[in-house]
Amino acid sequence: MDAVTINHLFLTGAVLIVLSVLLSQFSSRIGVPILLIFLFVGMLAGEDGPGRIAFDDYSLTYLVSNLALAVILLDGGMRTKVASFKVAFWPSLSLATIGVALTATLTGLMAAWLFELTLMQGILVGAIVGSTDAAAVFSLLKGQSLNERVGSTLEIESGTNDPMAVFLTVTLISLLGSPDTELGASFLFKSFAMQFGIGTVVGFAGGWLLWSIVNRLQLADGLYSILVLSGGVALFAFSNMLGGSGILSVYLIGLFIGNRPTRGRHAILNVLDGMTWLSQIVMFLVLGLLVTPSTLMDIALPALALAFGMIIFARPLSVWLGLLPFRSFTTKERWFVSWVGLRGAVPIILAVFPMMAGLPSAQLYFNIAFFVVMVSLIVQGGTLMKVAGVAQVTLPPKPTPISRTGVEIFPASEWEMFVYKLKPEKWCVGEPLKKLSMPEGTRITAMFRQDQLLHPSGSTVLEANDILCVLGQDKDLDSLSVLFSEAPESEEAARFFGDFFLDASQLVVNVSDWYGIELGTEEEGKMSLRELVTQEIGLHPVLGDNFVWHDINWVVAEIEDHEVMKLGLCLPESTEAQESH
């Protein structure tokens, strides 16, 4: 490869990435997921588009996609709170195993009928497109205010369901490639157990080892992120070499490191954020380059029917059966989880497996997977937040600081600097600093007024547009943001958690006396409000859970360590109107 070719390659790649970044700002305006923009840029640059780039290297695509997926899952694991596993682990595990198997089977039956394939070939297609995609889910859910039960279930499911899809795909390819192969129940169980078992062991053991190395070394700030990134990818490859799921391993590595005090944690997350965006762009660009849109036209109608059959029938049925033992999920939450069965890079990567194995009809499998991914991103991804609103699984947006930065005071420091700008309507404007009820252990370290640094004291009176720099920890964020950030704008958002708030330790009988509730039995009155929530919702309530009891709407308004602390009581609209007159 000469210098001219190398420079041409650099120029083409850089221009495509720049174009993807520039076009990404239009994704929200036109209502399509940002990943679809990257995919379309790749298709436009391909041989059927104006770019006319002929690209058919499936091995390179497999290499790039796996590397990118490892980076995305490492970042996703680091940003997942381990506390959310208490709420969502078992539902997620059910969806990641039973759900994927059911989706693959039902989709496979439809594929066999629609494309006139054998039953085994059809189920292979179902296995390829059967799992939700972590890259798509993490990208589309990032920054969205879903309730913890739904958001955590979707994120954990997408991070852990690939082993089942890989297991099914590899097993079916072996059967189709060597029809005489005997795959007994013991072999299948051993193969499945290896995927999950080795993937889990390497994930947690490797995560602990990498975390220990990071905390014991004294390096330049920029090297910690490189160490975590390279270590995560190395363990991803090591797990695959042992026969485990590297995808599961790298997610668990991120989860372990992200939930422990880690040296340079904020710097690591900042670098990973940029690397994740680059990985998503490159991965979807390459996948877009690989496909030839003209070849999709021949299968458009049956592939469209398969995609909608999976979205409307296979995924919902598998979700409802997978979540059957978990009564804490409401009907609307189950429908929403069903809708967010996003397909993305993983199905396309799995569709490369038959190509590399040299199976007949491998190109057909790839084209079907690509078509299903496009429909999923457009239909499900493009309507995600509208459906979330209809399903009532969103929470009012949390007030947040305008900036937050890690403060590396000592190794594994968890201190951060939160920056707030006071709006005129905040109650604290006009009050001296000494009257603020700030969380214990937090301090105002600097104050700016009209771009001038002040030296505040307890008697300093706050003014509108003052900028405060507050030293605190992540656990203090909610309290500080309520104190200093902009309040919810709409009246509906302000009333989301109720008109009155009650201590969850109060007995029901006391509340019934205050609000004139007629209790059916004496036992009802002996319960605390916290026990009432458990009775109506289940063992793991989350913020925003609501239920109707004795014709009154009750909302979980505050939770601490997964225990309900406050319950909101929502007055009927008519009652509120009468009280206002």
PDB file of C-alpha atoms in Angstrom, residues 176-364:
ATOM      1  CA  LEU A 176     -26.413 -26.713   9.236  1.00  0.00           C
ATOM      2  CA  GLY A 177     -22.709 -27.008   8.323  1.00  0.00           C
ATOM      3  CA  SER A 178     -22.411 -30.611   9.532  1.00  0.00           C
ATOM      4  CA  PRO A 179     -25.858 -32.253   9.520  1.00  0.00           C
ATOM      5  CA  ASP A 180     -24.397 -35.479  10.968  1.00  0.00           C
ATOM      6  CA  THR A 181     -23.180 -33.709  14.109  1.00  0.00           C
ATOM      7  CA  GLU A 182     -24.798 -35.090  17.238  1.00  0.00           C
ATOM      8  CA  LEU A 183     -25.651 -32.339  19.680  1.00  0.00           C
ATOM      9  CA  GLY A 184     -27.070 -33.942  22.781  1.00  0.00           C
ATOM     10  CA  ALA A 185     -28.677 -32.169  25.691  1.00  0.00           C
ATOM     11  CA  SER A 186     -25.484 -32.464  27.750  1.00  0.00           C
ATOM     12  CA  PHE A 187     -23.393 -30.877  24.992  1.00  0.00           C
ATOM     13  CA  LEU A 188     -25.867 -28.037  24.539  1.00  0.00           C
ATOM     14  CA  PHE A 189     -26.030 -27.372  28.260  1.00  0.00           C
ATOM     15  CA  LYS A 190     -22.230 -27.470  28.535  1.00  0.00           C
ATOM     16  CA  SER A 191     -21.846 -25.027  25.649  1.00  0.00           C
ATOM     17  CA  PHE A 192     -24.464 -22.672  27.094  1.00  0.00           C
ATOM     18  CA  ALA A 193     -22.968 -22.917  30.598  1.00  0.00           C
ATOM     19  CA  MET A 194     -19.510 -22.144  29.202  1.00  0.00           C
ATOM     20  CA  GLN A 195     -20.766 -19.005  27.488  1.00  0.00           C
ATOM     21  CA  PHE A 196     -22.345 -17.657  30.665  1.00  0.00           C
ATOM     22  CA  GLY A 197     -20.031 -19.246  33.239  1.00  0.00           C
ATOM     23  CA  ILE A 198     -16.662 -18.337  31.724  1.00  0.00           C
ATOM     24  CA  GLY A 199     -17.989 -14.943  30.662  1.00  0.00           C
ATOM     25  CA  THR A 200     -19.114 -14.197  34.233  1.00  0.00           C
ATOM     26  CA  VAL A 201     -15.935 -15.478  35.920  1.00  0.00           C
ATOM     27  CA  VAL A 202     -13.602 -13.615  33.558  1.00  0.00           C
ATOM     28  CA  GLY A 203     -15.774 -10.500  33.906  1.00  0.00           C
ATOM     29  CA  PHE A 204     -15.691 -10.295  37.691  1.00  0.00           C
ATOM     30  CA  ALA A 205     -12.164 -11.699  38.195  1.00  0.00           C
ATOM     31  CA  GLY A 206     -10.752  -9.576  35.382  1.00  0.00           C
ATOM     32  CA  GLY A 207     -12.643  -6.530  36.635  1.00  0.00           C
ATOM     33  CA  TRP A 208     -11.175  -6.953  40.120  1.00  0.00           C
ATOM     34  CA  LEU A 209      -7.654  -7.444  38.708  1.00  0.00           C
ATOM     35  CA  LEU A 210      -7.877  -4.417  36.416  1.00  0.00           C
ATOM     36  CA  TRP A 211      -9.383  -2.268  39.205  1.00  0.00           C
ATOM     37  CA  SER A 212      -6.585  -3.295  41.596  1.00  0.00           C
ATOM     38  CA  ILE A 213      -3.889  -2.443  39.039  1.00  0.00           C
ATOM     39  CA  VAL A 214      -5.430   0.965  38.315  1.00  0.00           C
ATOM     40  CA  ASN A 215      -5.606   1.893  42.008  1.00  0.00           C
ATOM     41  CA  ARG A 216      -2.053   0.754  42.796  1.00  0.00           C
ATOM     42  CA  LEU A 217      -0.228   2.486  39.943  1.00  0.00           C
ATOM     43  CA  GLN A 218       0.841   6.116  39.873  1.00  0.00           C
ATOM     44  CA  LEU A 219       0.454   7.160  36.222  1.00  0.00           C
ATOM     45  CA  ALA A 220      -0.062  10.283  34.166  1.00  0.00           C
ATOM     46  CA  ASP A 221      -3.760  11.226  34.189  1.00  0.00           C
ATOM     47  CA  GLY A 222      -4.320  10.320  30.555  1.00  0.00           C
ATOM     48  CA  LEU A 223      -2.937   6.790  30.957  1.00  0.00           C
ATOM     49  CA  TYR A 224      -5.615   5.456  33.326  1.00  0.00           C
ATOM     50  CA  SER A 225      -8.279   5.499  30.616  1.00  0.00           C
ATOM     51  CA  ILE A 226      -5.912   3.781  28.170  1.00  0.00           C
ATOM     52  CA  LEU A 227      -5.128   1.120  30.783  1.00  0.00           C
ATOM     53  CA  VAL A 228      -8.821   0.413  31.464  1.00  0.00           C
ATOM     54  CA  LEU A 229      -9.708   0.436  27.767  1.00  0.00           C
ATOM     55  CA  SER A 230      -6.870  -1.854  26.677  1.00  0.00           C
ATOM     56  CA  GLY A 231      -7.322  -4.101  29.702  1.00  0.00           C
ATOM     57  CA  GLY A 232     -11.040  -4.428  29.016  1.00  0.00           C
ATOM     58  CA  VAL A 233     -10.467  -5.344  25.362  1.00  0.00           C
ATOM     59  CA  ALA A 234      -7.746  -7.852  26.332  1.00  0.00           C
ATOM     60  CA  LEU A 235     -10.079  -9.581  28.799  1.00  0.00           C
ATOM     61  CA  PHE A 236     -12.862  -9.502  26.181  1.00  0.00           C
ATOM     62  CA  ALA A 237     -10.573 -11.432  23.799  1.00  0.00           C
ATOM     63  CA  PHE A 238      -9.330 -13.751  26.568  1.00  0.00           C
ATOM     64  CA  SER A 239     -12.893 -14.721  27.498  1.00  0.00           C
ATOM     65  CA  ASN A 240     -13.691 -15.495  23.854  1.00  0.00           C
ATOM     66  CA  MET A 241     -10.543 -17.639  23.563  1.00  0.00           C
ATOM     67  CA  LEU A 242     -11.644 -19.713  26.571  1.00  0.00           C
ATOM     68  CA  GLY A 243     -15.049 -20.335  24.993  1.00  0.00           C
ATOM     69  CA  GLY A 244     -16.915 -17.810  27.104  1.00  0.00           C
ATOM     70  CA  SER A 245     -18.869 -14.707  26.191  1.00  0.00           C
ATOM     71  CA  GLY A 246     -16.462 -11.806  25.790  1.00  0.00           C
ATOM     72  CA  ILE A 247     -19.437  -9.489  25.404  1.00  0.00           C
ATOM     73  CA  LEU A 248     -20.747 -10.446  28.855  1.00  0.00           C
ATOM     74  CA  SER A 249     -17.247 -10.290  30.349  1.00  0.00           C
ATOM     75  CA  VAL A 250     -16.462  -6.764  29.195  1.00  0.00           C
ATOM     76  CA  TYR A 251     -19.847  -5.502  30.425  1.00  0.00           C
ATOM     77  CA  LEU A 252     -19.214  -7.004  33.877  1.00  0.00           C
ATOM     78  CA  ILE A 253     -15.681  -5.547  33.936  1.00  0.00           C
ATOM     79  CA  GLY A 254     -17.137  -2.086  33.373  1.00  0.00           C
ATOM     80  CA  LEU A 255     -19.814  -2.731  35.995  1.00  0.00           C
ATOM     81  CA  PHE A 256     -17.213  -3.767  38.592  1.00  0.00           C
ATOM     82  CA  ILE A 257     -14.856  -0.831  37.993  1.00  0.00           C
ATOM     83  CA  GLY A 258     -17.632   1.744  37.646  1.00  0.00           C
ATOM     84  CA  ASN A 259     -19.167   0.881  41.008  1.00  0.00           C
ATOM     85  CA  ARG A 260     -16.006   0.991  43.120  1.00  0.00           C
ATOM     86  CA  PRO A 261     -13.799   3.913  44.164  1.00  0.00           C
ATOM     87  CA  THR A 262     -11.386   4.058  41.234  1.00  0.00           C
ATOM     88  CA  ARG A 263      -8.386   6.282  40.667  1.00  0.00           C
ATOM     89  CA  GLY A 264      -9.021   8.691  37.788  1.00  0.00           C
ATOM     90  CA  ARG A 265     -12.635   7.488  37.445  1.00  0.00           C
ATOM     91  CA  HIS A 266     -13.982  10.731  35.995  1.00  0.00           C
ATOM     92  CA  ALA A 267     -11.139  11.032  33.499  1.00  0.00           C
ATOM     93  CA  ILE A 268     -11.709   7.409  32.460  1.00  0.00           C
ATOM     94  CA  LEU A 269     -15.428   8.034  31.907  1.00  0.00           C
ATOM     95  CA  ASN A 270     -14.763  11.195  29.895  1.00  0.00           C
ATOM     96  CA  VAL A 271     -12.370   9.373  27.560  1.00  0.00           C
ATOM     97  CA  LEU A 272     -14.691   6.362  27.282  1.00  0.00           C
ATOM     98  CA  ASP A 273     -17.570   8.658  26.347  1.00  0.00           C
ATOM     99  CA  GLY A 274     -15.624   9.953  23.345  1.00  0.00           C
ATOM    100  CA  MET A 275     -14.379   6.478  22.444  1.00  0.00           C
ATOM    101  CA  THR A 276     -17.924   5.108  22.621  1.00  0.00           C
ATOM    102  CA  TRP A 277     -19.188   7.732  20.192  1.00  0.00           C
ATOM    103  CA  LEU A 278     -16.274   7.018  17.843  1.00  0.00           C
ATOM    104  CA  SER A 279     -16.922   3.267  18.121  1.00  0.00           C
ATOM    105  CA  GLN A 280     -20.616   3.697  17.291  1.00  0.00           C
ATOM    106  CA  ILE A 281     -19.837   5.934  14.322  1.00  0.00           C
ATOM    107  CA  VAL A 282     -17.150   3.645  12.865  1.00  0.00           C
ATOM    108  CA  MET A 283     -19.154   0.469  13.483  1.00  0.00           C
ATOM    109  CA  PHE A 284     -22.329   1.702  11.815  1.00  0.00           C
ATOM    110  CA  LEU A 285     -20.389   3.359   8.990  1.00  0.00           C
ATOM    111  CA  VAL A 286     -18.680   0.051   8.201  1.00  0.00           C
ATOM    112  CA  LEU A 287     -21.958  -1.860   8.432  1.00  0.00           C
ATOM    113  CA  GLY A 288     -23.550   0.689   6.103  1.00  0.00           C
ATOM    114  CA  LEU A 289     -20.670   0.339   3.632  1.00  0.00           C
ATOM    115  CA  LEU A 290     -20.980  -3.440   3.686  1.00  0.00           C
ATOM    116  CA  VAL A 291     -24.605  -3.602   2.593  1.00  0.00           C
ATOM    117  CA  THR A 292     -25.713  -3.156  -1.000  1.00  0.00           C
ATOM    118  CA  PRO A 293     -29.156  -1.482  -0.853  1.00  0.00           C
ATOM    119  CA  SER A 294     -30.149  -2.719  -4.335  1.00  0.00           C
ATOM    120  CA  THR A 295     -29.956  -6.335  -3.104  1.00  0.00           C
ATOM    121  CA  LEU A 296     -32.454  -5.544  -0.345  1.00  0.00           C
ATOM    122  CA  MET A 297     -35.228  -4.754  -2.804  1.00  0.00           C
ATOM    123  CA  ASP A 298     -35.729  -8.426  -3.708  1.00  0.00           C
ATOM    124  CA  ILE A 299     -36.540  -9.318  -0.096  1.00  0.00           C
ATOM    125  CA  ALA A 300     -38.180  -6.043   0.948  1.00  0.00           C
ATOM    126  CA  LEU A 301     -41.764  -7.277   1.387  1.00  0.00           C
ATOM    127  CA  PRO A 302     -41.101 -10.540   3.270  1.00  0.00           C
ATOM    128  CA  ALA A 303     -38.344  -8.873   5.341  1.00  0.00           C
ATOM    129  CA  LEU A 304     -40.729  -6.031   6.231  1.00  0.00           C
ATOM    130  CA  ALA A 305     -43.342  -8.601   7.280  1.00  0.00           C
ATOM    131  CA  LEU A 306     -40.727 -10.438   9.374  1.00  0.00           C
ATOM    132  CA  ALA A 307     -39.570  -7.220  11.074  1.00  0.00           C
ATOM    133  CA  PHE A 308     -43.093  -6.176  12.015  1.00  0.00           C
ATOM    134  CA  GLY A 309     -43.970  -9.739  13.017  1.00  0.00           C
ATOM    135  CA  MET A 310     -41.059  -9.713  15.439  1.00  0.00           C
ATOM    136  CA  ILE A 311     -41.905  -6.225  16.757  1.00  0.00           C
ATOM    137  CA  ILE A 312     -45.651  -6.793  17.140  1.00  0.00           C
ATOM    138  CA  PHE A 313     -45.855 -10.517  17.910  1.00  0.00           C
ATOM    139  CA  ALA A 314     -42.597 -12.348  18.792  1.00  0.00           C
ATOM    140  CA  ARG A 315     -40.966  -9.769  21.079  1.00  0.00           C
ATOM    141  CA  PRO A 316     -44.145  -8.878  23.063  1.00  0.00           C
ATOM    142  CA  LEU A 317     -45.077 -12.518  23.609  1.00  0.00           C
ATOM    143  CA  SER A 318     -41.569 -13.422  24.793  1.00  0.00           C
ATOM    144  CA  VAL A 319     -41.465 -10.387  27.116  1.00  0.00           C
ATOM    145  CA  TRP A 320     -44.855 -11.148  28.654  1.00  0.00           C
ATOM    146  CA  LEU A 321     -43.891 -14.778  29.252  1.00  0.00           C
ATOM    147  CA  GLY A 322     -40.420 -13.803  30.508  1.00  0.00           C
ATOM    148  CA  LEU A 323     -41.836 -11.267  32.975  1.00  0.00           C
ATOM    149  CA  LEU A 324     -44.727 -13.467  34.080  1.00  0.00           C
ATOM    150  CA  PRO A 325     -43.209 -14.231  37.532  1.00  0.00           C
ATOM    151  CA  PHE A 326     -42.557 -10.541  38.298  1.00  0.00           C
ATOM    152  CA  ARG A 327     -45.771  -8.872  39.406  1.00  0.00           C
ATOM    153  CA  SER A 328     -44.107  -5.524  40.126  1.00  0.00           C
ATOM    154  CA  PHE A 329     -44.224  -4.738  36.372  1.00  0.00           C
ATOM    155  CA  THR A 330     -47.433  -2.996  35.389  1.00  0.00           C
ATOM    156  CA  THR A 331     -49.228  -3.742  32.132  1.00  0.00           C
ATOM    157  CA  LYS A 332     -47.969  -0.495  30.584  1.00  0.00           C
ATOM    158  CA  GLU A 333     -44.390  -1.229  31.663  1.00  0.00           C
ATOM    159  CA  ARG A 334     -44.548  -4.676  30.036  1.00  0.00           C
ATOM    160  CA  TRP A 335     -45.808  -3.136  26.795  1.00  0.00           C
ATOM    161  CA  PHE A 336     -43.023  -0.568  26.837  1.00  0.00           C
ATOM    162  CA  VAL A 337     -40.302  -3.174  27.496  1.00  0.00           C
ATOM    163  CA  SER A 338     -41.808  -5.148  24.595  1.00  0.00           C
ATOM    164  CA  TRP A 339     -41.545  -2.124  22.304  1.00  0.00           C
ATOM    165  CA  VAL A 340     -37.918  -1.397  23.179  1.00  0.00           C
ATOM    166  CA  GLY A 341     -36.632  -4.597  21.578  1.00  0.00           C
ATOM    167  CA  LEU A 342     -34.088  -2.543  19.655  1.00  0.00           C
ATOM    168  CA  ARG A 343     -31.946  -4.334  17.086  1.00  0.00           C
ATOM    169  CA  GLY A 344     -28.626  -2.826  16.059  1.00  0.00           C
ATOM    170  CA  ALA A 345     -25.047  -3.900  15.458  1.00  0.00           C
ATOM    171  CA  VAL A 346     -25.143  -7.315  17.183  1.00  0.00           C
ATOM    172  CA  PRO A 347     -27.611  -8.946  14.747  1.00  0.00           C
ATOM    173  CA  ILE A 348     -25.528  -7.729  11.811  1.00  0.00           C
ATOM    174  CA  ILE A 349     -22.348  -9.065  13.457  1.00  0.00           C
ATOM    175  CA  LEU A 350     -24.043 -12.430  14.054  1.00  0.00           C
ATOM    176  CA  ALA A 351     -25.171 -12.412  10.406  1.00  0.00           C
ATOM    177  CA  VAL A 352     -21.482 -12.384   9.419  1.00  0.00           C
ATOM    178  CA  PHE A 353     -20.990 -15.769  11.163  1.00  0.00           C
ATOM    179  CA  PRO A 354     -22.753 -17.790   8.398  1.00  0.00           C
ATOM    180  CA  MET A 355     -20.775 -15.826   5.768  1.00  0.00           C
ATOM    181  CA  MET A 356     -17.485 -16.772   7.438  1.00  0.00           C
ATOM    182  CA  ALA A 357     -18.654 -20.390   7.843  1.00  0.00           C
ATOM    183  CA  GLY A 358     -19.481 -20.582   4.128  1.00  0.00           C
ATOM    184  CA  LEU A 359     -23.109 -21.632   4.614  1.00  0.00           C
ATOM    185  CA  PRO A 360     -25.473 -21.632   1.627  1.00  0.00           C
ATOM    186  CA  SER A 361     -27.925 -18.680   1.691  1.00  0.00           C
ATOM    187  CA  ALA A 362     -25.529 -16.775   4.009  1.00  0.00           C
ATOM    188  CA  GLN A 363     -25.991 -13.580   1.964  1.00  0.00           C
ATOM    189  CA  LEU A 364     -29.760 -13.900   2.414  1.00  0.00           C
TER     190      LEU A 364
END
